Coordinates of N, CA and C in Angstrom, one line a residue:
M238 N -17.1 10.2 -9.6 CA -17.8 10.1 -8.1 C -16.7 9.0 -7.8
L239 N -16.7 9.0 -6.4 CA -15.9 8.2 -5.6 C -16.6 7.2 -4.9
G240 N -16.2 6.0 -4.6 CA -16.9 4.9 -3.7 C -17.9 4.2 -4.5
F241 N -19.1 4.1 -3.9 CA -20.1 3.5 -4.4 C -20.8 4.0 -5.4
P242 N -21.8 3.6 -6.3 CA -22.5 4.4 -7.2 C -23.0 5.6 -6.7
D243 N -23.5 5.6 -5.3 CA -24.1 7.0 -4.9 C -23.3 7.8 -4.4
G244 N -21.9 7.6 -4.3 CA -20.7 8.5 -3.9 C -20.5 8.1 -2.6
Y245 N -21.0 7.0 -1.7 CA -20.7 6.9 -0.3 C -19.3 6.3 -0.2
I246 N -18.6 6.8 0.5 CA -17.3 6.1 1.1 C -17.0 5.7 2.4
S247 N -16.9 4.4 2.4 CA -16.9 3.8 3.7 C -16.0 4.3 4.7
P248 N -16.2 4.3 5.9 CA -15.2 4.5 7.3 C -13.9 4.0 6.8
F249 N -13.8 2.7 6.5 CA -12.8 1.8 6.2 C -11.7 2.5 5.0
A250 N -12.5 2.9 3.8 CA -11.8 3.7 2.9 C -11.4 5.1 3.3
R251 N -12.1 5.8 4.2 CA -11.6 7.0 4.7 C -10.4 6.8 5.6
A252 N -10.6 5.8 6.4 CA -9.3 5.5 7.4 C -8.0 5.0 6.6
T253 N -8.3 4.5 5.6 CA -7.2 3.7 4.9 C -6.4 4.7 3.7
R254 N -7.2 5.7 3.7 CA -6.9 6.6 2.4 C -5.5 7.1 2.5
P255 N -5.1 7.9 3.8 CA -3.8 8.3 4.0 C -2.7 7.3 3.7
L256 N -2.9 6.0 4.4 CA -1.7 4.9 4.2 C -1.5 4.6 2.8
L257 N -2.6 4.5 2.1 CA -2.5 3.9 0.6 C -1.8 5.3 0.0
G258 N -2.4 6.6 0.1 CA -1.6 7.8 -0.4 C -0.1 7.7 -0.3
S259 N 0.2 7.4 1.1 CA 1.8 7.4 1.2 C 2.4 6.3 0.5
L260 N 1.6 5.2 0.5 CA 2.4 4.3 -0.2 C 2.4 4.5 -1.8
T261 N 1.6 5.1 -2.3 CA 1.5 5.4 -3.7 C 2.8 6.3 -3.9
A262 N 2.8 7.3 -3.0 CA 4.1 8.2 -3.0 C 5.4 7.3 -2.9
A263 N 5.4 6.4 -2.1 CA 6.6 5.6 -1.8 C 7.0 4.9 -3.1
C264 N 5.9 4.2 -3.8 CA 6.3 3.5 -5.1 C 6.8 4.5 -6.1
M265 N 6.3 5.7 -6.3 CA 6.6 6.8 -7.3 C 8.3 7.2 -6.9
A266 N 8.5 7.5 -5.7 CA 9.8 7.7 -5.2 C 10.8 6.5 -5.5
Q267 N 10.3 5.4 -5.4 CA 11.2 4.2 -5.6 C 11.3 4.2 -7.1
G268 N 10.5 4.3 -8.0 CA 10.6 4.3 -9.4 C 11.6 5.3 -9.9
L269 N 11.4 6.5 -9.3 CA 12.3 7.7 -9.5 C 13.8 7.4 -9.2
Y270 N 13.9 6.8 -7.9 CA 15.1 6.2 -7.5 C 15.9 5.3 -8.4
F271 N 15.1 4.3 -8.8 CA 15.9 2.9 -9.8 C 15.7 3.7 -11.0
F272 N 15.0 4.5 -11.5 CA 15.3 5.1 -12.9 C 16.6 6.0 -12.9
L273 N 16.8 6.8 -11.8 CA 18.0 7.6 -11.7 C 19.2 6.8 -11.4
T274 N 19.1 5.7 -10.6 CA 20.2 4.7 -10.6 C 20.6 4.3 -11.6
G275 N 19.9 3.7 -12.6 CA 20.1 3.3 -13.8 C 20.6 4.1 -14.9
L276 N 20.2 5.5 -14.7 CA 20.8 6.5 -15.7 C 22.0 7.0 -15.3
F277 N 22.1 7.3 -14.0 CA 23.3 8.2 -13.6 C 24.3 7.5 -12.7
G278 N 23.7 6.2 -12.0 CA 24.5 5.5 -11.0 C 25.6 4.8 -11.5
R279 N 26.6 4.5 -10.8 CA 27.6 3.6 -11.4 C 27.1 2.3 -11.5
R280 N 27.5 1.5 -12.6 CA 27.1 0.2 -12.9 C 27.1 -0.7 -11.7
A281 N 25.9 -1.0 -11.2 CA 26.0 -1.9 -9.9 C 25.5 -3.3 -10.5
R282 N 26.0 -4.1 -9.8 CA 25.9 -5.7 -10.1 C 24.2 -6.0 -10.2
A283 N 24.0 -6.8 -11.0 CA 22.6 -6.9 -11.3 C 21.9 -7.8 -9.8
I284 N 22.6 -8.5 -9.3 CA 22.0 -9.3 -8.1 C 21.7 -8.0 -7.1
N285 N 22.6 -7.1 -6.8 CA 22.3 -5.8 -5.9 C 21.1 -5.0 -6.3
L286 N 21.1 -4.7 -7.6 CA 19.9 -4.0 -8.1 C 18.5 -4.7 -7.6
C287 N 18.5 -6.1 -8.0 CA 17.4 -7.1 -8.1 C 17.1 -7.4 -6.5
L288 N 17.8 -7.5 -5.6 CA 17.7 -7.1 -4.2 C 17.1 -5.9 -3.6
Q289 N 17.5 -4.9 -4.2 CA 17.0 -3.6 -3.9 C 15.5 -3.3 -4.3
I290 N 15.2 -4.1 -5.6 CA 13.8 -4.1 -6.0 C 12.9 -4.9 -5.3
L291 N 13.5 -5.9 -4.9 CA 12.6 -7.0 -4.2 C 12.4 -6.2 -2.8
V292 N 13.3 -5.8 -2.1 CA 13.0 -5.0 -0.5 C 11.9 -4.2 -1.1
A293 N 12.0 -3.2 -1.9 CA 11.2 -2.1 -2.3 C 9.8 -2.7 -2.5
A294 N 9.6 -3.6 -3.2 CA 8.3 -4.1 -3.6 C 7.6 -4.7 -2.4
I295 N 8.4 -5.3 -1.6 CA 8.0 -6.1 -0.2 C 7.3 -4.7 0.6
L296 N 8.2 -3.8 0.7 CA 7.7 -2.7 1.9 C 7.0 -1.9 1.3
T297 N 6.4 -1.8 0.0 CA 5.2 -1.1 -0.4 C 3.8 -1.8 -0.9
V298 N 4.4 -3.1 -1.5 CA 3.1 -3.9 -2.1 C 2.6 -4.8 -1.1
A299 N 3.3 -5.4 -0.2 CA 2.7 -5.9 1.1 C 1.7 -5.4 1.9
P300 N 1.9 -4.0 2.4 CA 0.9 -3.4 2.9 C -0.4 -3.1 2.1
V301 N -0.2 -2.9 0.8 CA -1.4 -2.6 0.1 C -2.2 -3.8 -0.1
L302 N -1.6 -5.0 -0.2 CA -2.5 -6.2 -0.2 C -3.0 -6.5 0.9
I303 N -2.5 -6.1 2.3 CA -3.0 -6.3 3.6 C -4.3 -5.7 3.8
V304 N -4.0 -4.2 3.2 CA -5.0 -3.4 3.4 C -6.3 -3.7 2.5
K305 N -5.8 -4.2 1.4 CA -7.0 -4.6 0.3 C -7.9 -5.8 0.8
D306 N -7.3 -6.7 1.5 CA -7.8 -7.8 2.0 C -8.2 -7.9 3.5
C307 N -8.1 -6.9 4.1 CA -8.3 -6.7 5.7 C -9.8 -7.1 5.9
P308 N -10.8 -6.5 5.3 CA -12.2 -6.7 5.7 C -12.6 -8.2 5.5
R309 N -12.0 -9.0 4.7 CA -12.5 -10.5 4.7 C -11.4 -11.2 5.6
S310 N -10.6 -10.7 6.1 CA -9.5 -11.4 7.1 C -9.9 -11.1 8.7
L311 N -10.3 -12.2 9.2 CA -10.8 -12.1 10.8 C -9.6 -11.5 11.6
P312 N -8.3 -12.0 11.5 CA -7.3 -11.4 12.5 C -7.2 -9.8 12.0
C313 N -7.0 -9.6 10.8 CA -6.9 -8.1 10.4 C -8.0 -7.2 10.7
S314 N -9.2 -7.7 10.8 CA -10.3 -6.9 11.2 C -10.4 -6.6 12.5
M315 N -10.3 -7.8 13.2 CA -10.0 -7.7 14.8 C -9.0 -6.7 15.2
A316 N -8.0 -6.7 14.5 CA -6.6 -5.8 14.8 C -7.2 -4.3 14.6
Y317 N -7.9 -4.0 13.2 CA -8.4 -2.8 13.1 C -9.3 -2.4 14.2
E318 N -10.1 -3.1 14.3 CA -11.4 -2.8 15.4 C -10.7 -2.5 16.9
A319 N -9.7 -3.3 17.4 CA -8.8 -3.1 18.4 C -8.1 -1.7 18.4
L320 N -7.5 -1.4 17.5 CA -6.7 -0.3 17.2 C -7.5 1.2 17.2
T321 N -8.7 0.8 16.4 CA -9.3 2.3 16.3 C -10.7 2.4 17.1
N322 N -11.1 1.3 17.9 CA -12.1 1.3 18.7 C -13.5 1.5 17.9
T323 N -13.4 1.2 16.8 CA -14.7 1.2 15.7 C -14.8 -0.1 15.2
M324 N -16.0 -0.3 14.7 CA -16.3 -1.5 14.0 C -15.8 -1.7 12.5
M325 N -15.4 -2.5 12.1 CA -14.9 -2.6 10.6 C -16.0 -2.2 9.6
D326 N -16.2 -1.4 9.0 CA -17.3 -1.2 8.0 C -16.7 -0.6 6.7
D327 N -16.6 -1.7 5.9 CA -15.9 -1.4 4.7 C -17.1 -1.2 3.5
G328 N -18.3 -1.1 3.8 CA -19.5 -0.7 3.1 C -20.0 -1.9 2.5
A329 N -19.5 -3.1 2.6 CA -20.1 -4.5 1.9 C -21.3 -4.8 2.8
G330 N -22.2 -5.4 2.2 CA -23.5 -6.0 2.9 C -24.6 -5.3 2.4
G331 N -25.6 -5.6 3.1 CA -27.1 -5.2 2.5 C -27.5 -4.1 3.3

């Protein structure tokens, strides 16, 4: 079952599912890239590899954290409502 105990998936979860899916795919692609770079790539300096990993983490982890905390953030929920013309409904409440 997905979502709540009764299987309900909130509109916010449905709206953000494609974004989170693409970010998951990007994380997997980055992992494969860094694995292949370490396995077959020329010996890069450690600082270059660390910078690449840092940039990759910022580009994928930051959006996930923003989406996860968006319902509790007033500016984020206001932006979501302005972009989608719907109220923020993450399923929380009574």
